[in-house]
């Protein structure tokens, strides 16, 4: 327990150091929760990933031995941007640092330490770290995705320091950053024309350097992140610096992972410099994702087709890349902190409970590269390596930092509803509070005050909820009005034993499809999307594989019932449907399960054109 507290204290202290002298201060400051303080579905997913995935991986054979042995010469043949290999060790270290801080598990901490120490042992005297044999002029760094590996190693090492106080890891990060700066193909380094940076994957480059700058305050790291042009303009993104990037989102290359990663990095640079133009691409990206009637956001809370931006709403094939899901969460949460707008939490919870959770097998062992909502889904075959697995682990490990926040107004803001208990420090005051809820099964959230306090509560009110109410102690329930910042504030002098009950009634709603899904609807309840899966509908899937042509009878949709096939305490619902558009013939039975159902095959279907007993609405997220 003492080791856990030491690790957590180091993480909190070092996080404060990152924000020691920002030009722009966040209106919401994240307050990390630990496993000892939080429960519910988010905690359950994290623990399953830790136990059955992170601690089950053969990290020596899968990663460290490849960096130590360097058995292969880079396939350089005059083309510096051949896409040939990626391992993802830096992302594994980053996730391990976060998971160590969250769980307090000595085995997780030891595995993370082993990864950092093992990687250090492979480093050359000049600072090179990689899986290729080094060749003349550092050519091995310009064959994708070697630099991509190094930039996330940099980030992972800084995070290791932030979450454990490991000073040696911070020194390792400096060595990695200095090596990258010294060898990066620029005119200043004399190698730009021979090995052009415009063809190298650099998705995490500015993120790593800005995180390092936040700890060290060494200006060279900020300048490199802000001013050096980077980006694979062949297949991913415009070749530009953070300060000059401004591109059309619809015209390829428009690789959503790399674009949202760069948007996220720009928000971090904005905190340090206050240059408003750094938010222009975030505004543009946000507009195109959530524009009313045409936004590119998918109903599952992710986006992308074949890794690129699209409006077409196709749900089959290479849909919803897990890297995109991870960076959607990271970037939008960054905007939420900057703007103090809990309305972003409506998107975050849709993404978490659907796209994110569906990309992990129920036992936590396997991760998906893509998570389509039409057709069969498959798991990644790299057993924890490569890109999406790495970004997925990081995204899941970051969720405990997206639940509660200290508001600049002095309030405790609750964004994601999960069971927790903690004494929160808000400025010079504190609020000891517990939360009891089975969210997202229901919208009933009960808070209990554990010590006298004057700290206000700021509670997010989701757009999907029509009639939210709040009750304090035994007083009568009163309606809640959602503010322009997506929440309401409850201020009073709290006494020990005071209770606050937030009731967010959940009912079924049909969300209209757009583009290729026009004329069809999806079934949602609260933040949860429901799907038709093969496991609960084997005969139906066999006899009628075109599930999107089913016509569901709205009157037959029943109440949610317990279903633990997807998660402990999960839900399902039974309904009836016709198999032809003219509704001829007998109706068939359909069981809808949560979208995280690994056997999920379809989200969209038809309903009769006449009036439905269940509301038919536009997606509340596509409303800008």
Coordinates of N, CA, C and O in Angstrom, one line a residue, residues 225-368:
X225 N 9.1 20.9 -31.2 CA 7.7 20.5 -31.3 C 6.9 21.4 -32.1 O 6.0 21.1 -33.0
X226 N 7.2 22.7 -31.9 CA 6.3 23.8 -32.5 C 6.7 24.1 -34.0 O 5.8 24.4 -34.8
X227 N 8.0 24.1 -34.3 CA 8.4 24.7 -35.5 C 8.9 23.8 -36.6 O 9.0 24.2 -37.8
X228 N 9.3 22.5 -36.2 CA 9.9 21.6 -37.3 C 8.8 21.0 -38.1 O 7.8 20.5 -37.5
X229 N 8.9 21.0 -39.4 CA 7.8 20.4 -40.2 C 8.0 18.9 -40.1 O 9.1 18.4 -40.1
X230 N 6.8 18.2 -40.1 CA 6.9 16.8 -40.1 C 5.5 16.2 -40.6 O 4.6 17.0 -40.9
X231 N 5.5 14.9 -40.9 CA 4.2 14.3 -41.4 C 4.3 13.7 -42.7 O 4.9 14.2 -43.6
X232 N 3.8 12.4 -42.8 CA 3.9 11.7 -44.0 C 2.8 12.2 -45.0 O 1.6 11.8 -44.9
X233 N 3.2 13.0 -45.9 CA 2.2 13.7 -46.8 C 1.8 12.7 -47.9 O 0.9 13.1 -48.7
X234 N 2.4 11.5 -48.0 CA 1.9 10.6 -49.0 C 0.6 9.9 -48.6 O -0.3 9.8 -49.4
X235 N 0.5 9.5 -47.3 CA -0.6 8.7 -46.9 C -1.3 9.2 -45.6 O -2.3 8.6 -45.3
X236 N -0.8 10.2 -45.0 CA -1.4 10.5 -43.7 C -1.8 12.0 -43.5 O -3.0 12.2 -43.2
X237 N -1.0 12.9 -43.7 CA -1.3 14.3 -43.3 C -0.4 15.3 -44.0 O 0.6 14.9 -44.6
X238 N -0.9 16.5 -44.0 CA -0.1 17.6 -44.6 C 1.3 17.7 -43.9 O 1.4 17.7 -42.7
X239 N 2.3 17.9 -44.7 CA 3.7 18.2 -44.2 C 3.7 19.6 -43.7 O 3.7 20.6 -44.4
X240 N 3.8 19.7 -42.3 CA 3.7 21.1 -41.8 C 4.2 21.0 -40.3 O 4.2 19.9 -39.7
X241 N 4.4 22.2 -39.7 CA 4.7 22.2 -38.3 C 3.4 22.4 -37.5 O 2.4 22.7 -38.1
X242 N 3.5 22.3 -36.2 CA 2.3 22.6 -35.4 C 1.8 24.0 -35.7 O 0.6 24.2 -35.7
X243 N 2.7 24.9 -35.8 CA 2.3 26.3 -36.0 C 1.7 26.6 -37.4 O 1.0 27.6 -37.5
X244 N 2.1 25.9 -38.4 CA 1.7 26.2 -39.7 C 0.6 25.2 -40.3 O 0.1 25.5 -41.4
X245 N 0.3 24.2 -39.6 CA -0.6 23.2 -40.1 C -2.0 23.7 -40.3 O -2.7 24.3 -39.4
X246 N -2.5 23.6 -41.5 CA -3.9 24.1 -41.9 C -4.3 23.4 -43.2 O -3.9 23.8 -44.2
X247 N -5.1 22.3 -43.1 CA -5.4 21.6 -44.3 C -6.9 21.3 -44.4 O -7.6 21.4 -43.4
X248 N -7.3 20.9 -45.6 CA -8.6 20.5 -45.9 C -8.8 19.1 -45.3 O -8.0 18.2 -45.5
X249 N -9.9 18.9 -44.6 CA -10.1 17.6 -43.9 C -10.6 16.5 -44.8 O -10.3 15.3 -44.7
X250 N -11.3 16.9 -45.9 CA -11.9 15.9 -46.7 C -11.0 15.3 -47.8 O -11.3 14.3 -48.4
X251 N -9.9 16.0 -48.1 CA -9.1 15.6 -49.2 C -7.9 14.8 -48.7 O -7.1 15.3 -47.8
X252 N -7.7 13.6 -49.2 CA -6.6 12.8 -48.7 C -5.2 13.4 -49.1 O -5.1 14.1 -50.1
X253 N -4.2 13.3 -48.2 CA -4.3 12.4 -47.1 C -4.9 13.0 -45.9 O -4.6 14.1 -45.5
X254 N -5.9 12.3 -45.3 CA -6.6 12.8 -44.1 C -6.8 11.6 -43.1 O -7.9 11.2 -42.9
X255 N -5.6 11.1 -42.7 CA -5.5 10.0 -41.7 C -6.0 10.5 -40.4 O -5.4 11.3 -39.7
X256 N -7.2 10.0 -39.9 CA -7.8 10.6 -38.8 C -7.0 10.5 -37.5 O -6.9 11.4 -36.7
X257 N -6.3 9.3 -37.3 CA -5.5 9.2 -36.1 C -4.4 10.3 -36.1 O -4.2 11.0 -35.1
X258 N -3.7 10.4 -37.2 CA -2.6 11.4 -37.2 C -3.1 12.8 -37.1 O -2.5 13.7 -36.4
X259 N -4.3 13.1 -37.7 CA -4.9 14.4 -37.6 C -5.4 14.8 -36.2 O -5.1 15.9 -35.7
X260 N -6.0 13.8 -35.5 CA -6.5 14.1 -34.1 C -5.3 14.1 -33.2 O -5.3 14.9 -32.2
X261 N -4.2 13.4 -33.5 CA -3.0 13.4 -32.6 C -2.4 14.8 -32.8 O -1.9 15.4 -31.8
X262 N -2.4 15.4 -34.0 CA -1.8 16.7 -34.2 C -2.7 17.8 -33.6 O -2.2 18.7 -33.0
X263 N -4.0 17.6 -33.7 CA -4.9 18.5 -33.0 C -4.7 18.5 -31.5 O -4.6 19.6 -30.9
X264 N -4.5 17.3 -31.0 CA -4.3 17.2 -29.5 C -3.0 17.9 -29.1 O -2.9 18.6 -28.1
X265 N -1.9 17.7 -29.9 CA -0.6 18.4 -29.7 C -0.7 19.9 -29.8 O -0.1 20.6 -29.0
X266 N -1.5 20.4 -30.7 CA -1.7 21.8 -30.8 C -2.4 22.4 -29.6 O -2.1 23.5 -29.1
X267 N -3.3 21.6 -29.0 CA -4.0 22.1 -27.7 C -2.9 22.2 -26.6 O -3.0 23.1 -25.8
X268 N -2.0 21.3 -26.6 CA -0.9 21.3 -25.6 C 0.0 22.5 -25.8 O 0.4 23.2 -24.9
X269 N 0.4 22.8 -27.1 CA 1.2 23.9 -27.4 C 0.5 25.2 -27.1 O 1.1 26.2 -26.6
X270 N -0.8 25.2 -27.3 CA -1.6 26.4 -27.0 C -1.6 26.8 -25.5 O -1.5 27.9 -25.1
X271 N -1.6 25.7 -24.7 CA -1.5 26.0 -23.2 C -0.2 26.7 -22.9 O -0.1 27.5 -22.0
X272 N 0.9 26.4 -23.6 CA 2.2 26.9 -23.3 C 2.4 28.3 -23.9 O 3.2 29.1 -23.4
X273 N 1.7 28.6 -25.1 CA 2.0 29.8 -25.8 C 0.8 30.8 -25.9 O 1.0 32.0 -26.1
X274 N -0.4 30.3 -25.8 CA -1.6 31.1 -25.9 C -1.9 31.6 -27.3 O -2.7 32.5 -27.5
X275 N -1.3 31.0 -28.4 CA -1.5 31.4 -29.8 C -2.9 30.8 -30.2 O -3.0 29.6 -30.4
X276 N -3.8 31.7 -30.4 CA -5.2 31.2 -30.7 C -5.3 30.4 -32.0 O -6.1 29.5 -32.2
X277 N -4.4 30.8 -33.0 CA -4.4 30.1 -34.3 C -4.1 28.6 -34.1 O -4.5 27.8 -35.0
X278 N -3.5 28.2 -33.0 CA -3.2 26.7 -32.8 C -4.5 25.9 -32.6 O -4.5 24.7 -32.7
X279 N -5.6 26.6 -32.4 CA -6.9 25.9 -32.2 C -7.8 25.9 -33.5 O -8.8 25.3 -33.5
X280 N -7.3 26.5 -34.5 CA -8.1 26.5 -35.8 C -8.4 25.1 -36.3 O -9.5 24.9 -36.7
X281 N -7.4 24.3 -36.4 CA -7.6 22.9 -36.9 C -8.6 22.1 -36.0 O -9.3 21.3 -36.5
X282 N -8.5 22.3 -34.7 CA -9.4 21.6 -33.8 C -10.8 22.1 -34.0 O -11.8 21.3 -34.0
X283 N -11.0 23.4 -34.3 CA -12.3 23.9 -34.6 C -12.8 23.3 -35.9 O -14.0 23.0 -36.0
X284 N -12.0 23.3 -36.9 CA -12.4 22.7 -38.2 C -12.7 21.2 -38.0 O -13.7 20.8 -38.6
X285 N -11.9 20.5 -37.4 CA -12.1 19.0 -37.2 C -13.4 18.8 -36.4 O -14.2 17.9 -36.8
X286 N -13.6 19.5 -35.4 CA -14.8 19.4 -34.6 C -16.0 19.7 -35.4 O -17.0 18.9 -35.3
X287 N -16.0 20.7 -36.2 CA -17.1 21.1 -37.0 C -17.5 20.0 -38.0 O -18.6 19.6 -38.2
X288 N -16.4 19.4 -38.6 CA -16.7 18.4 -39.7 C -17.1 17.0 -39.0 O -17.8 16.3 -39.7
X289 N -16.8 16.8 -37.8 CA -17.2 15.6 -37.1 C -18.6 15.7 -36.7 O -19.4 14.7 -36.7
X290 N -19.0 16.9 -36.2 CA -20.3 17.0 -35.5 C -21.3 17.9 -36.2 O -22.3 18.3 -35.6
X291 N -21.0 18.3 -37.5 CA -21.9 19.2 -38.2 C -23.3 18.5 -38.3 O -23.4 17.4 -38.7
X292 N -24.3 19.3 -38.0 CA -25.7 18.8 -38.0 C -26.1 18.3 -39.4 O -25.9 19.0 -40.4
X293 N -26.5 17.0 -39.4 CA -27.0 16.4 -40.7 C -26.0 15.8 -41.6 O -26.3 15.0 -42.5
X294 N -24.7 16.1 -41.3 CA -23.7 15.5 -42.2 C -22.3 15.2 -41.5 O -21.4 14.7 -42.2
X295 N -22.3 15.3 -40.2 CA -21.0 15.1 -39.5 C -20.4 13.7 -39.8 O -21.2 12.7 -40.0
X296 N -19.1 13.6 -39.7 CA -18.5 12.3 -40.0 C -18.4 11.4 -38.8 O -18.0 10.2 -38.9
X297 N -18.9 11.8 -37.6 CA -18.9 10.9 -36.4 C -19.8 9.8 -36.6 O -20.9 9.9 -37.1
X298 N -19.4 8.6 -36.2 CA -20.2 7.4 -36.3 C -21.0 7.3 -35.0 O -20.7 7.8 -33.9
X299 N -22.2 6.6 -35.1 CA -23.0 6.4 -33.9 C -22.3 5.7 -32.8 O -22.7 5.9 -31.6
X300 N -21.3 5.0 -33.1 CA -20.6 4.2 -32.0 C -19.6 5.1 -31.3 O -18.9 4.6 -30.4
X301 N -19.3 6.3 -31.7 CA -18.4 7.2 -31.0 C -17.0 7.2 -31.6 O -16.1 7.7 -30.9
X302 N -16.8 6.7 -32.8 CA -15.5 6.8 -33.4 C -15.8 7.3 -34.8 O -16.9 7.7 -35.2
X303 N -14.7 7.2 -35.7 CA -14.9 7.6 -37.0 C -13.8 7.0 -37.8 O -12.9 6.3 -37.3
X304 N -13.7 7.2 -39.1 CA -12.7 6.8 -40.1 C -13.2 5.5 -40.8 O -13.8 4.6 -40.3
X305 N -12.8 5.5 -42.1 CA -12.9 4.3 -43.0 C -11.6 4.1 -43.7 O -11.1 5.1 -44.3
X306 N -11.0 2.9 -43.5 CA -9.7 2.7 -44.1 C -8.7 3.7 -43.5 O -7.7 4.2 -44.1
X307 N -8.9 4.1 -42.2 CA -8.1 5.0 -41.4 C -8.2 6.5 -41.8 O -7.7 7.4 -41.1
X308 N -9.0 6.8 -42.8 CA -9.2 8.2 -43.3 C -10.6 8.7 -43.0 O -11.5 8.0 -42.7
X309 N -10.6 10.1 -43.0 CA -11.9 10.8 -42.7 C -12.9 10.5 -43.8 O -12.6 10.5 -45.0
X310 N -14.2 10.3 -43.4 CA -15.2 10.1 -44.4 C -16.5 10.6 -43.8 O -16.7 10.6 -42.6
X311 N -17.5 11.0 -44.6 CA -18.8 11.3 -44.2 C -19.8 10.2 -44.5 O -21.0 10.3 -44.1
X312 N -19.4 9.1 -45.2 CA -20.4 8.2 -45.8 C -21.1 7.3 -44.9 O -22.1 6.6 -45.3
X313 N -20.7 7.2 -43.6 CA -21.3 6.4 -42.6 C -21.4 4.9 -42.9 O -22.2 4.1 -42.4
X314 N -20.5 4.5 -43.8 CA -20.4 3.0 -44.1 C -19.9 2.3 -42.8 O -19.0 2.8 -42.1
X315 N -20.5 1.2 -42.5 CA -20.2 0.5 -41.3 C -19.4 -0.8 -41.5 O -19.1 -1.5 -40.5
X316 N -19.1 -1.2 -42.7 CA -18.5 -2.5 -42.9 C -17.0 -2.3 -43.3 O -16.6 -1.4 -44.0
X317 N -16.2 -3.3 -42.9 CA -14.8 -3.3 -43.3 C -13.9 -2.6 -42.3 O -14.0 -2.8 -41.1
X318 N -13.0 -1.8 -42.8 CA -12.0 -1.1 -42.0 C -12.6 0.2 -41.4 O -12.2 1.3 -41.8
X319 N -13.4 0.0 -40.4 CA -14.2 1.1 -39.8 C -13.8 1.2 -38.4 O -13.6 0.3 -37.6
X320 N -13.7 2.5 -37.9 CA -13.4 2.8 -36.5 C -12.1 2.3 -36.0 O -12.0 1.5 -35.1
X321 N -11.0 2.7 -36.6 CA -9.7 2.3 -36.2 C -9.5 2.6 -34.7 O -9.8 3.7 -34.2
X322 N -8.9 1.7 -34.0 CA -8.7 1.9 -32.5 C -7.8 3.1 -32.2 O -8.0 3.7 -31.2
X323 N -6.8 3.4 -33.1 CA -6.0 4.6 -32.9 C -6.9 5.8 -32.9 O -6.6 6.8 -32.2
X324 N -7.8 5.8 -33.8 CA -8.7 7.0 -33.9 C -9.6 7.1 -32.7 O -9.7 8.2 -32.1
X325 N -10.1 6.0 -32.2 CA -10.9 6.0 -31.0 C -10.1 6.6 -29.8 O -10.6 7.4 -29.0
X326 N -8.9 6.1 -29.7 CA -8.0 6.5 -28.6 C -7.8 8.0 -28.7 O -7.8 8.7 -27.6
X327 N -7.4 8.6 -29.9 CA -7.1 10.0 -30.0 C -8.3 10.9 -30.0 O -8.2 12.1 -29.6
X328 N -9.5 10.3 -30.4 CA -10.7 11.1 -30.2 C -10.9 11.4 -28.8 O -11.2 12.6 -28.4
X329 N -10.8 10.4 -27.9 CA -10.9 10.6 -26.5 C -9.9 11.6 -25.9 O -10.2 12.5 -25.2
X330 N -8.7 11.4 -26.3 CA -7.6 12.3 -25.8 C -7.8 13.7 -26.2 O -7.6 14.6 -25.4
X331 N -8.0 13.9 -27.5 CA -8.2 15.3 -28.0 C -9.4 16.0 -27.5 O -9.3 17.2 -27.1
X332 N -10.6 15.4 -27.5 CA -11.8 16.0 -27.1 C -11.7 16.3 -25.6 O -12.3 17.3 -25.2
X333 N -11.1 15.4 -24.8 CA -11.0 15.7 -23.4 C -10.1 16.9 -23.1 O -10.3 17.6 -22.2
X334 N -9.0 17.0 -24.0 CA -8.2 18.2 -23.9 C -9.0 19.5 -24.1 O -8.8 20.5 -23.4
X335 N -9.8 19.5 -25.1 CA -10.7 20.6 -25.4 C -11.6 20.9 -24.2 O -11.9 22.0 -23.9
X336 N -12.1 19.8 -23.6 CA -13.1 19.9 -22.5 C -12.4 20.6 -21.3 O -12.9 21.5 -20.7
X337 N -11.1 20.3 -21.1 CA -10.4 20.9 -20.0 C -10.1 22.4 -20.3 O -10.3 23.2 -19.4
X338 N -9.8 22.7 -21.5 CA -9.5 24.1 -21.9 C -10.7 24.9 -21.8 O -10.7 26.0 -21.2
X339 N -11.9 24.4 -22.3 CA -13.1 25.2 -22.4 C -13.9 25.1 -21.1 O -14.9 26.0 -21.0
X340 N -13.7 24.1 -20.3 CA -14.6 23.9 -19.1 C -16.0 23.5 -19.5 O -16.9 23.7 -18.7
X341 N -16.1 22.8 -20.6 CA -17.4 22.4 -21.2 C -17.6 20.9 -21.0 O -17.0 20.1 -21.7
X342 N -18.4 20.5 -20.0 CA -18.7 19.1 -19.8 C -19.5 18.5 -20.9 O -19.7 17.3 -20.9
X343 N -20.0 19.3 -21.8 CA -20.7 18.7 -23.0 C -19.9 17.8 -23.8 O -20.4 16.9 -24.4
X344 N -18.6 18.0 -23.8 CA -17.7 17.0 -24.5 C -17.9 15.6 -23.9 O -17.6 14.6 -24.5
X345 N -18.2 15.6 -22.6 CA -18.4 14.3 -21.9 C -19.5 13.4 -22.5 O -19.4 12.2 -22.4
X346 N -20.5 14.0 -23.2 CA -21.5 13.3 -23.9 C -20.9 12.4 -25.0 O -21.3 11.3 -25.3
X347 N -19.9 13.0 -25.7 CA -19.2 12.3 -26.8 C -18.3 11.2 -26.1 O -18.2 10.1 -26.6
X348 N -17.6 11.6 -25.1 CA -16.6 10.7 -24.4 C -17.3 9.5 -24.0 O -16.8 8.3 -24.2
X349 N -18.5 9.6 -23.3 CA -19.1 8.4 -22.8 C -19.7 7.5 -23.9 O -19.6 6.3 -23.8
X350 N -20.1 8.1 -25.0 CA -20.6 7.3 -26.2 C -19.4 6.5 -26.7 O -19.5 5.3 -27.0
X351 N -18.2 7.2 -26.8 CA -17.0 6.5 -27.4 C -16.6 5.4 -26.4 O -16.2 4.3 -26.9
X352 N -16.5 5.7 -25.1 CA -16.0 4.7 -24.2 C -16.8 3.5 -24.1 O -16.3 2.3 -24.3
X353 N -18.2 3.6 -24.0 CA -19.0 2.4 -23.8 C -19.3 1.7 -25.0 O -19.8 0.5 -25.0
X354 N -19.0 2.2 -26.2 CA -19.2 1.6 -27.4 C -17.9 1.3 -28.2 O -17.4 0.2 -28.1
X355 N -17.4 2.2 -28.9 CA -16.2 2.0 -29.8 C -15.0 1.4 -29.0 O -14.4 0.5 -29.4
X356 N -14.7 2.1 -27.8 CA -13.6 1.6 -27.0 C -13.8 0.2 -26.4 O -12.9 -0.6 -26.6
X357 N -14.9 0.0 -25.7 CA -15.1 -1.3 -25.1 C -15.2 -2.4 -26.1 O -14.8 -3.5 -25.9
X358 N -15.8 -2.1 -27.3 CA -16.0 -3.1 -28.3 C -14.7 -3.5 -28.9 O -14.6 -4.6 -29.5
X359 N -13.7 -2.7 -28.8 CA -12.4 -3.1 -29.4 C -11.5 -4.0 -28.5 O -10.4 -4.4 -28.9
X360 N -12.1 -4.4 -27.3 CA -11.4 -5.3 -26.4 C -12.2 -6.5 -26.2 O -13.4 -6.4 -25.9
X361 N -11.7 -7.7 -26.2 CA -12.4 -8.9 -26.0 C -12.9 -8.9 -24.5 O -12.3 -8.3 -23.7
X362 N -14.1 -9.5 -24.2 CA -14.6 -9.5 -22.9 C -13.7 -9.9 -21.8 O -13.7 -9.4 -20.7
X363 N -12.7 -10.8 -22.2 CA -11.8 -11.3 -21.2 C -10.6 -10.4 -21.1 O -9.7 -10.6 -20.2
X364 N -10.5 -9.4 -21.9 CA -9.4 -8.4 -21.9 C -8.1 -8.8 -22.6 O -7.1 -8.1 -22.6
X365 N -8.1 -10.0 -23.3 CA -6.9 -10.5 -23.8 C -6.6 -9.9 -25.2 O -5.4 -9.7 -25.6
X366 N -7.6 -9.8 -26.1 CA -7.4 -9.4 -27.5 C -7.9 -8.0 -27.8 O -8.9 -7.5 -27.2
X367 N -7.3 -7.3 -28.7 CA -7.7 -6.0 -29.1 C -7.9 -5.9 -30.6 O -7.3 -6.6 -31.4
X368 N -8.8 -5.0 -31.0 CA -9.1 -4.9 -32.4 C -8.4 -3.7 -33.1 O -8.2 -2.7 -32.4

